[in-house]
Structure formats: structure tokens, C-alpha cells
XYZ file of C-alpha atoms in Angstrom:
532
model
C 177.870 -10.817 -31.907
C 178.518 -7.149 -31.519
C 182.167 -7.755 -31.149
C 184.764 -9.336 -33.143
C 186.873 -12.209 -31.275
C 190.031 -11.318 -31.180
C 188.178 -8.290 -29.279
C 186.289 -10.575 -27.024
C 189.785 -12.758 -26.392
C 191.943 -9.838 -26.294
C 190.765 -7.228 -24.917
C 188.141 -8.898 -21.977
C 188.894 -8.777 -17.873
C 186.193 -11.200 -17.518
C 184.291 -14.000 -19.771
C 181.202 -15.096 -18.987
C 179.726 -18.284 -21.046
C 176.610 -18.956 -21.281
C 175.029 -22.302 -22.629
C 178.482 -22.614 -24.992
C 180.869 -25.629 -25.096
C 182.729 -23.794 -27.389
C 186.376 -25.946 -27.212
C 184.248 -29.197 -28.935
C 181.900 -27.137 -31.004
C 183.844 -23.957 -31.966
C 186.838 -25.070 -31.203
C 188.546 -22.024 -32.753
C 186.975 -19.804 -30.671
C 187.184 -22.519 -27.562
C 190.994 -22.021 -27.982
C 191.290 -18.324 -27.599
C 189.626 -18.534 -25.174
C 191.459 -20.893 -23.366
C 194.811 -18.737 -24.234
C 192.879 -16.218 -23.049
C 192.269 -16.899 -19.385
C 196.296 -19.001 -19.075
C 196.936 -14.640 -19.360
C 194.557 -14.017 -16.572
C 191.169 -13.495 -18.040
C 188.277 -13.882 -15.445
C 186.065 -16.616 -16.282
C 182.126 -17.482 -15.570
C 180.643 -20.928 -17.121
C 176.710 -20.725 -16.702
C 176.186 -24.470 -18.211
C 174.537 -27.559 -16.351
C 178.082 -29.991 -17.201
C 181.242 -29.942 -16.294
C 183.074 -28.229 -19.853
C 186.764 -28.301 -19.909
C 186.500 -24.779 -19.873
C 184.330 -24.948 -16.919
C 187.555 -26.798 -14.610
C 189.274 -23.335 -15.629
C 186.353 -21.148 -14.346
C 187.074 -18.551 -11.587
C 183.234 -19.680 -12.113
C 181.112 -22.910 -12.510
C 177.028 -22.178 -11.757
C 175.868 -25.951 -12.611
C 172.914 -24.333 -13.798
C 169.572 -26.467 -14.084
C 167.995 -26.975 -18.406
C 165.722 -24.654 -18.498
C 166.969 -22.368 -16.234
C 168.408 -19.353 -18.521
C 166.190 -16.337 -17.767
C 165.577 -17.327 -13.917
C 169.785 -17.008 -14.087
C 170.100 -13.488 -15.770
C 167.293 -12.387 -14.106
C 168.901 -12.905 -10.347
C 172.321 -11.581 -11.801
C 170.318 -8.396 -12.585
C 168.634 -8.215 -9.343
C 171.797 -8.567 -7.127
C 173.293 -5.490 -9.679
C 170.810 -3.481 -8.245
C 170.386 -4.635 -5.058
C 174.066 -3.790 -4.789
C 173.464 -0.724 -6.174
C 176.227 -1.995 -8.851
C 174.812 -0.762 -12.585
C 175.276 2.293 -14.561
C 173.162 4.726 -14.243
C 174.491 7.388 -16.459
C 174.660 4.142 -19.741
C 170.347 3.137 -18.334
C 169.362 7.994 -17.900
C 171.179 7.850 -21.895
C 171.160 5.220 -24.096
C 167.966 2.755 -22.515
C 164.118 2.311 -21.936
C 162.135 0.835 -19.707
C 164.636 0.000 -17.152
C 161.965 0.924 -14.230
C 160.017 -2.148 -15.273
C 163.362 -4.140 -16.041
C 163.936 -3.156 -12.330
C 159.322 -4.498 -11.311
C 160.627 -7.410 -13.177
C 163.082 -8.530 -11.283
C 162.360 -8.284 -7.942
C 161.155 -11.512 -7.271
C 164.398 -12.573 -8.242
C 166.302 -13.447 -5.437
C 169.283 -15.065 -5.044
C 168.178 -17.736 -2.648
C 164.970 -18.135 -5.208
C 167.277 -18.290 -8.221
C 169.427 -20.836 -6.257
C 166.264 -23.064 -5.737
C 164.864 -22.927 -9.290
C 168.339 -23.412 -10.489
C 169.745 -25.594 -8.263
C 172.857 -23.186 -7.374
C 174.722 -22.058 -4.305
C 173.209 -18.579 -3.731
C 176.471 -16.869 -2.485
C 178.345 -18.177 -5.698
C 175.485 -16.210 -7.737
C 176.441 -12.990 -5.973
C 180.503 -13.693 -7.215
C 179.013 -13.511 -10.182
C 176.421 -10.710 -10.541
C 179.868 -8.931 -8.673
C 183.068 -10.089 -11.352
C 180.840 -9.669 -14.415
C 179.288 -5.865 -12.700
C 182.336 -5.054 -11.450
C 184.424 -5.170 -14.304
C 185.887 -2.530 -16.646
C 185.730 -5.301 -20.133
C 183.003 -8.183 -19.575
C 182.027 -9.889 -22.725
C 178.287 -12.545 -22.708
C 178.975 -15.848 -25.126
C 176.531 -17.770 -25.445
C 175.159 -20.918 -27.887
C 172.897 -23.316 -28.458
C 172.243 -23.705 -24.696
C 170.404 -20.543 -24.164
C 168.040 -20.037 -27.739
C 167.339 -24.252 -28.427
C 164.280 -24.389 -25.452
C 160.993 -22.865 -25.811
C 162.489 -19.729 -23.962
C 164.701 -19.605 -25.922
C 164.762 -15.726 -27.486
C 163.739 -14.456 -24.129
C 167.008 -16.030 -22.838
C 168.569 -13.375 -25.578
C 166.667 -10.398 -24.202
C 167.598 -11.618 -20.837
C 171.180 -11.487 -21.914
C 170.955 -8.266 -23.610
C 168.911 -6.326 -20.553
C 171.744 -8.137 -18.455
C 174.679 -6.431 -20.366
C 172.532 -2.779 -21.009
C 171.842 -2.704 -17.414
C 175.788 -2.708 -16.926
C 176.638 -0.467 -19.678
C 178.498 -3.548 -21.591
C 177.699 -2.738 -24.901
C 179.043 -0.827 -27.765
C 183.058 -0.756 -26.109
C 185.418 -2.967 -26.231
C 185.739 -5.709 -25.249
C 181.790 -5.742 -24.238
C 178.638 -6.888 -25.922
C 176.474 -9.171 -26.222
C 177.235 -11.838 -28.733
C 176.704 -14.897 -30.118
C 178.501 -18.014 -31.936
C 177.499 -19.817 -34.681
C 177.554 -22.982 -35.817
C 178.930 -23.401 -38.426
C 180.617 -21.121 -41.340
C 177.860 -19.619 -43.227
C 174.986 -19.624 -40.585
C 175.174 -15.447 -39.891
C 175.858 -15.430 -43.555
C 172.065 -17.118 -44.457
C 169.869 -15.297 -41.654
C 171.725 -11.802 -43.486
C 170.554 -13.106 -46.270
C 166.623 -13.121 -45.713
C 166.332 -16.538 -44.595
C 163.672 -15.883 -42.204
C 160.633 -15.717 -43.634
C 159.067 -12.424 -42.218
C 162.988 -10.294 -43.393
C 164.894 -9.821 -47.071
C 168.663 -9.753 -47.202
C 169.752 -7.690 -44.156
C 166.797 -7.449 -41.501
C 164.517 -5.405 -43.763
C 160.812 -6.925 -42.011
C 157.960 -7.149 -44.725
C 155.737 -5.724 -42.433
C 157.980 -2.421 -42.828
C 156.722 0.436 -44.856
C 157.986 0.681 -48.191
C 159.790 -2.058 -48.253
C 158.046 -4.751 -50.010
C 156.985 -2.336 -53.071
C 161.678 -1.129 -52.867
C 161.803 -4.507 -53.586
C 158.853 -5.405 -56.320
C 160.998 -2.339 -57.986
C 164.529 -3.793 -57.842
C 163.201 -7.197 -59.146
C 160.218 -6.226 -61.290
C 157.603 -8.579 -60.103
C 155.295 -8.457 -57.703
C 155.341 -9.843 -54.753
C 154.064 -11.901 -52.088
C 153.445 -9.614 -48.829
C 152.771 -11.887 -46.238
C 154.789 -13.579 -43.966
C 155.667 -16.820 -44.974
C 156.474 -19.802 -42.513
C 159.631 -20.498 -39.887
C 160.999 -24.235 -40.561
C 160.344 -25.847 -38.289
C 156.636 -25.120 -38.178
C 156.685 -26.681 -41.950
C 156.127 -29.928 -40.427
C 152.940 -30.574 -39.004
C 151.686 -28.305 -42.462
C 153.430 -31.586 -43.746
C 151.262 -33.852 -42.751
C 147.954 -32.094 -43.055
C 148.296 -31.632 -46.778
C 149.106 -27.969 -45.740
C 152.065 -27.834 -47.338
C 152.734 -30.273 -49.697
C 156.110 -29.860 -51.663
C 159.274 -28.915 -49.894
C 162.675 -28.009 -51.802
C 166.007 -28.220 -48.802
C 168.816 -28.061 -49.576
C 172.422 -28.041 -47.557
C 169.798 -29.262 -44.916
C 169.302 -32.926 -42.783
C 165.953 -32.610 -40.473
C 166.026 -36.319 -40.645
C 168.829 -36.270 -38.565
C 169.455 -32.772 -36.764
C 165.566 -32.177 -36.018
C 163.809 -33.098 -32.438
C 161.251 -35.788 -32.877
C 162.950 -38.072 -35.560
C 160.105 -40.222 -36.225
C 157.463 -37.225 -36.634
C 159.953 -35.804 -39.294
C 159.929 -39.035 -41.689
C 156.278 -38.778 -41.455
C 156.120 -35.426 -42.242
C 158.668 -36.060 -45.007
C 156.915 -39.334 -46.524
C 153.711 -37.469 -46.672
C 154.376 -34.459 -49.451
C 153.242 -35.270 -52.839
C 156.640 -33.987 -54.102
C 160.262 -33.744 -52.064
C 162.450 -32.180 -53.654
C 166.140 -32.378 -51.849
C 169.889 -30.076 -53.551
C 173.162 -32.082 -51.708
C 176.093 -33.213 -51.888
C 175.371 -36.915 -49.954
C 173.288 -38.970 -49.810
C 171.737 -38.289 -46.278
C 168.860 -39.418 -44.099
C 166.916 -36.642 -45.615
C 167.869 -37.486 -49.373
C 166.892 -41.001 -49.368
C 163.389 -39.470 -49.105
C 163.093 -37.574 -51.807
C 161.493 -37.091 -55.210
C 164.195 -35.859 -57.065
C 168.568 -35.087 -55.509
C 169.914 -32.324 -57.427
C 173.720 -32.402 -57.197
C 174.835 -29.182 -55.030
C 178.661 -28.327 -55.498
C 181.021 -27.714 -51.866
C 182.063 -24.442 -51.390
C 185.495 -25.897 -53.287
C 183.965 -25.513 -56.193
C 182.286 -22.402 -56.456
C 182.705 -17.822 -56.015
C 180.902 -16.365 -54.047
C 181.426 -15.115 -49.615
C 180.907 -16.586 -45.908
C 179.845 -14.418 -43.178
C 181.335 -15.294 -39.801
C 180.053 -15.576 -36.630
C 181.387 -11.819 -36.201
C 179.272 -10.212 -39.520
C 182.592 -10.391 -41.615
C 182.061 -11.313 -44.938
C 184.712 -13.381 -46.621
C 185.915 -14.828 -49.894
C 185.510 -17.683 -51.092
C 187.144 -18.590 -54.546
C 186.816 -21.852 -56.310
C 190.022 -23.778 -55.653
C 188.947 -27.156 -58.234
C 187.143 -28.633 -61.234
C 185.164 -32.207 -60.939
C 183.960 -34.080 -63.235
C 179.673 -34.595 -63.877
C 176.914 -32.789 -63.484
C 177.440 -31.237 -61.055
C 175.744 -27.200 -60.718
C 176.185 -23.853 -58.293
C 172.834 -23.534 -56.427
C 172.572 -20.005 -58.055
C 172.429 -21.879 -61.120
C 169.420 -24.105 -59.625
C 167.719 -21.615 -58.061
C 168.022 -20.000 -61.365
C 166.833 -22.599 -64.133
C 163.941 -22.975 -61.379
C 162.301 -19.491 -61.327
C 162.940 -19.367 -65.253
C 160.671 -23.199 -66.384
C 158.835 -21.685 -63.358
C 157.888 -18.205 -65.602
C 159.843 -15.695 -63.646
C 162.717 -14.885 -66.423
C 165.925 -13.931 -64.512
C 168.977 -13.768 -66.200
C 172.248 -16.454 -64.592
C 174.609 -13.693 -62.658
C 177.777 -14.459 -61.434
C 178.658 -14.383 -58.243
C 180.093 -10.617 -58.399
C 177.066 -9.470 -59.669
C 174.713 -11.117 -57.139
C 176.705 -9.385 -54.763
C 176.669 -6.160 -56.609
C 172.310 -6.897 -56.199
C 172.935 -7.044 -52.776
C 175.200 -4.082 -52.499
C 171.895 -2.342 -54.496
C 169.194 -3.627 -51.776
C 170.990 -3.620 -48.482
C 171.888 -1.060 -47.022
C 173.675 -2.610 -43.893
C 175.843 -4.284 -46.816
C 176.177 -1.181 -49.679
C 180.320 -1.096 -49.474
C 180.968 -4.931 -49.977
C 181.680 -6.353 -53.825
C 183.657 -8.616 -54.596
C 185.788 -6.144 -56.518
C 186.396 -4.742 -52.651
C 187.158 -7.619 -50.717
C 189.198 -8.652 -53.408
C 191.723 -5.912 -53.207
C 194.336 -4.786 -51.799
C 192.929 -2.591 -49.335
C 190.638 -5.210 -47.368
C 192.046 -8.459 -49.282
C 192.281 -11.558 -46.235
C 190.290 -9.713 -43.729
C 187.235 -9.235 -45.085
C 184.831 -6.234 -43.943
C 182.484 -6.827 -40.877
C 178.853 -5.306 -41.661
C 177.085 -2.643 -41.270
C 179.439 -1.402 -44.123
C 176.980 1.001 -45.619
C 178.915 2.708 -48.803
C 182.584 1.920 -50.997
C 184.579 4.464 -48.597
C 183.454 2.757 -45.308
C 185.762 0.805 -43.379
C 183.113 -1.789 -41.013
C 182.129 -1.847 -38.136
C 183.636 -3.759 -35.698
C 181.494 -3.054 -32.502
C 177.883 -2.518 -33.185
C 175.326 0.235 -30.771
C 179.036 2.370 -30.420
C 176.710 5.986 -28.833
C 173.364 4.874 -30.012
C 171.731 1.406 -30.621
C 169.790 0.932 -34.031
C 166.320 1.194 -32.810
C 167.605 4.594 -31.203
C 167.359 3.736 -27.134
C 167.763 0.180 -26.168
C 164.851 -1.250 -25.197
C 164.662 -3.674 -21.628
C 162.083 -6.835 -22.074
C 161.586 -8.113 -18.694
C 161.428 -11.727 -19.611
C 159.524 -14.380 -16.348
C 160.724 -17.656 -15.619
C 159.167 -20.850 -17.209
C 159.905 -23.823 -16.866
C 160.697 -26.490 -19.775
C 157.699 -28.082 -21.295
C 158.471 -31.390 -20.406
C 159.764 -31.847 -17.222
C 161.051 -35.575 -15.277
C 157.868 -37.930 -13.836
C 157.802 -41.339 -12.631
C 157.533 -43.164 -15.934
C 160.699 -40.449 -17.544
C 162.893 -39.987 -14.535
C 165.666 -38.325 -15.763
C 166.153 -35.143 -17.665
C 167.742 -35.296 -21.214
C 170.497 -32.866 -22.775
C 171.684 -32.643 -26.245
C 174.857 -31.130 -27.994
C 178.005 -31.432 -30.028
C 181.290 -33.660 -29.662
C 184.043 -31.826 -31.555
C 185.259 -34.613 -33.939
C 181.772 -34.329 -35.559
C 180.798 -31.662 -37.511
C 176.565 -31.313 -37.550
C 174.773 -33.644 -39.453
C 178.403 -36.087 -39.955
C 177.510 -35.616 -43.649
C 180.936 -35.160 -44.200
C 182.913 -35.821 -40.592
C 181.568 -40.350 -40.440
C 182.733 -41.054 -44.219
C 185.930 -39.763 -42.466
C 187.412 -43.188 -41.485
C 190.192 -41.519 -38.983
C 187.475 -39.544 -37.178
C 186.054 -43.005 -36.881
C 188.290 -45.005 -35.306
C 188.281 -41.748 -32.421
C 183.943 -41.247 -32.039
C 182.346 -44.409 -34.525
C 178.841 -44.352 -32.484
C 176.994 -42.431 -29.536
C 177.023 -42.130 -26.148
C 175.013 -41.349 -23.372
C 176.453 -39.604 -20.537
C 174.827 -40.489 -16.783
C 175.798 -39.417 -13.874
C 177.495 -41.613 -11.332
C 174.833 -41.563 -8.457
C 171.846 -42.225 -11.568
C 174.234 -45.266 -12.550
C 174.813 -46.903 -9.401
C 170.728 -46.887 -8.796
C 170.527 -48.453 -12.083
C 173.040 -51.098 -11.754
C 175.419 -49.561 -15.504
C 178.360 -49.619 -15.966
C 181.237 -47.364 -18.036
C 180.496 -48.749 -21.610
C 177.832 -50.835 -21.396
C 175.375 -50.528 -23.987
C 171.746 -49.052 -22.272
C 168.380 -48.345 -23.431
C 166.947 -44.990 -23.798
C 163.339 -44.099 -24.270
C 161.422 -40.855 -24.309
C 157.116 -40.119 -25.232
C 158.782 -40.176 -28.652
C 160.579 -42.666 -29.284
C 163.494 -45.853 -27.930
C 167.229 -46.297 -28.970
C 169.660 -48.231 -27.588
C 173.359 -47.016 -26.696
C 177.275 -46.508 -24.958
C 176.905 -45.212 -20.719
C 179.148 -43.317 -19.841
C 179.730 -42.820 -16.915
C 180.946 -39.507 -15.218
C 180.310 -36.012 -13.371
C 180.630 -34.485 -15.975
C 176.558 -33.901 -15.569
C 174.135 -33.468 -12.028
C 172.457 -36.285 -10.651
C 168.716 -36.574 -12.520
C 170.818 -35.242 -15.637
C 172.206 -37.194 -19.079
C 173.721 -35.679 -21.985
C 173.980 -37.163 -25.228
C 175.468 -35.885 -28.772
C 172.884 -35.322 -31.559
C 175.016 -35.643 -35.026
C 174.948 -39.561 -35.302
C 171.116 -41.481 -36.821
C 171.797 -45.026 -34.826
C 171.559 -43.609 -31.033
C 171.029 -40.794 -32.260
C 169.645 -38.266 -29.387
C 166.857 -37.056 -32.279
C 164.729 -39.751 -31.990
C 164.301 -38.858 -28.208
C 163.487 -34.843 -27.814
C 160.542 -33.054 -27.645
C 159.447 -30.921 -30.730
C 158.460 -28.061 -28.526
C 159.018 -24.942 -29.908
C 159.422 -21.240 -28.797
C 157.065 -19.156 -29.507
C 159.126 -16.240 -30.791
C 161.254 -18.772 -32.929
C 159.865 -21.532 -33.506
C 163.412 -22.907 -31.882
C 162.675 -26.456 -30.509
C 163.337 -27.096 -27.471
C 166.417 -29.773 -27.768
C 168.129 -29.048 -24.186
C 165.635 -30.275 -21.975
C 163.437 -34.119 -22.605
C 162.385 -36.541 -20.516
C 163.862 -39.936 -20.584
C 164.254 -43.051 -19.243
C 167.429 -44.939 -19.012
C 167.713 -48.717 -18.307
C 169.789 -51.439 -18.033
C 169.672 -54.043 -20.738
C 169.874 -57.786 -19.297
């Protein structure tokens, strides 16, 4: 996030929510958005479903799934045509605007309305509301990123914000909402295969050498493989061994049968886990990890806020912190690595990561920041942290307009599979159900999967609300309960991805974004049939 949660929900005049259902997926932020709207903040929702916040919105643009780039380009076309751009911001702080202007010329409201399945006048109203507001943040989530053009969808929203000068100011910005409590922290620590901690690119001059000196070893200078690109390589034998910790791809990755086939193709498979997940069941070795209450460390949340986590409980057994496990593997594979305390590890992170240079356990525990943490960039111990990014200047100097053309989803409906399936979260379950489906009270509320079917589609198929139906795609077939309503549009349906029995990912498409390799979870073609 470029801004803070408080800033977005308390300092804004208009909130634009794109491809996100925060009341279910991020309920604390969702509650604050609802409170902001109740206090007078206007709300634009761009989402294919009738989410609860859409009922509170001033404008709900019920986009066809997979049309986010066209939507953003249409908004920019209107803003340019009606003279609503921030000319000073564009001139002083950006480059490549003329190419952007040329790229969106063809995205008239009428053309975009046809692509997205919306009213062109409603698109005009949304563009004016967003552009003319003094303070208007964009919030987005997986409804933008989980497409084969997801990265371009994010870039398009960034283009939109720059065009009206709504970056680097309070109550503005481009703000992804993270799905779990330390997703941001994992990214910050170099989880991407082309980066060291703090987004220091492997290919940048001097970066590999810097880490070789810090760690006193030679490093592989080549860019690695993204997680989703690994599965085909397991089947071909290019990848023979795998170590997974804290991840359950059998349940959460698309095309479940393909994932299982890939994992079963490995010569050796290790899982570091707390629970016997569906993925752990396939492992050759399971290493018993520890939960957050059983170890020291930090979490970095969606607004870049680094916060302390303190050990709260002792448990019997032979569990170990992940860092102990990693260190032992390093030692036993021939790289001498001393066991460091979590505080020492944080000190090392600070020493090699400029954006974390002023963050340490000692400082996070001090009276100065205790209870509130520090937001990176925080380059030195005197720095207060950075609530709002890109104030006065972008990290690269000038903000770069990067045009993107709308491209249809990889798999569209046809005669055999006439409906579009989207997936997402529900309030009651947390991601892969590793914890929540072991909670009796939750299972009483949400014990089984379901598929939302539009009223008109259900009528054509002779399906009643609550009836079991068969759902099939080119990748699998499941049986699941129908939830008939007007939440989705005719020709579109929606499922939660949490479950394994009747789970959406038996059906979803494993087509990948060409830049990020994120799967296109949000669009695949399915057939729904009444069970006789």
C-alpha cells in the first residue's frame, strides 16, 4: 500500500474499490470502509458480484470478469476527454503520458461498456467522481491480480492514479490489500525469485556481490523460478526435489489434479507444517514447524508496518522454529551457518536492506514505537518510518505511464461450458482451511462448499436454491450445493476456494500471467448440471 489503512479510511472523500470484497476477505479493513461510508465518504465499487459493500456504494460497476484493463482505460479516456487530468502532476512528476493518451483513445465509454457489460453513463459518472475528488484512494485485491493480465491490471490502476495526481498525498494512492498477515513481509524478504530482501534485483549492478560479501559465499547469479512455474517442471523431471513450508497448493492452487500429479512426480518432497494438510499427505518427510505464538519475530502487514511478534506459549513435542530448520539444513548441506536469534536475524536484514536500515527488535520494543511498529522505508535508526510513499518523488524518479491493451481471458464460455466461474473467499474460513475447518463453531456455519448461480440460469437449468448440482470444466468435475441469487450476473457463477471436497480449484484454469505467473483463478468456463 502506498498509504496507511487509517489514511485511506479516515482521510478520503471517495474510495474506489476494485476487485475486492474486504468485508469477507479482510474484515477489519472492510468494517472501516463501511464506517467511512456511513460517515459520508462516497464509494465506487468495480466488481462482478453484488458484494455487501456494493449495496452501500454510490456507484457499482458490475464488470464482466477479466475486463479490469478495459475498465481502467475507459476511466482514463473519459478523464482526458473531459479535461480532468492533473496537468501539473503529469508534467512535473511523470513521463510517457503522450503514449498513454494515445493508447486509451480507442477506449470510448461505449466500447468499454460493451466489453465490461456496464452502462457507459455510469462509467462517466464514476470517472468524474474519482477524478474531481480531492482525496480518493484506489483499493484492490485478487479480483485484479488473479488474471492472465493481472499485472497489467495493477499497472493500469497506477496509470489512473497518476493521471489525476492522486499518489503521494494523504487519502489517496494505490493500495493492494494483502490476504494474510505476513504476505507483505514474505515479499519484502525476497520471496520472489529475482530479488533479494527489500526488492533488490539480482540483475542490478553490484547486488549479488554485496550479498556474497555479507554472507561470505558465492551465490548463483541467475534468476530463479516462480512457484507456479515449478509444477510443469516437476512433471518433466526438471525439478526433482521440493521443500514447501506453510503452503497448501493442493488446496489453493488451480487445477488440483495437475498439482497432485506434479507433486507425486517428485523424487523427494519435504513439507514444514503445523497441520496434516492435503499437501503434507503427499510428502516424504514432514518437519514439525511452529506457529506464531510459539516463536519470536515480526509481521509486516498490508500497509508496510513492521510489528513485533512475541513468544506466548510453550508446547510439548519436537517442533522447531522455521529458522532453526533452515539453519540445520544449511549446515548439513555444507554451508556453515550459526544459529542466530530472531533479533540477530533482524539486525542482519537491516544491515543488507536499505529500506529496513532503521528497524530492529530493540527499536520495535522501545517506548518510541512500541504498539505501532515502523513502516518501511525506514533507512536509519533516527528515521520515523514512511506512512505515505512517493511524496514529492517516485522511487525511480519520474512515474512511468505504462499503457496496456485489453486482452480477453484465456478461457471463455462456449457451447460445452457456457458459464464463467469466479472464485474467492468467504468470511468464515481462512485460506486453505488448515485451521478454520478444525473449529466446530465455524463448521456449523460454513461446513461445505457451494456455487452461486444467477436466478435466470437456475431457472433455465431447473435448479432450486440449496439443491446439489454437478459442476464441470475441462479439468475436473465436482458435486456441490447451489446458492441461487442475483449476486452474479446471468452467465456467471462464483465459488469459494477454501474447500477440498467440492472445491473450486478442481475446476480452475492454470493459465498464468505472463509477467508475474499468477494463475487466472478468476475466469474459467464451466457447465452446471442438475443431478437427476
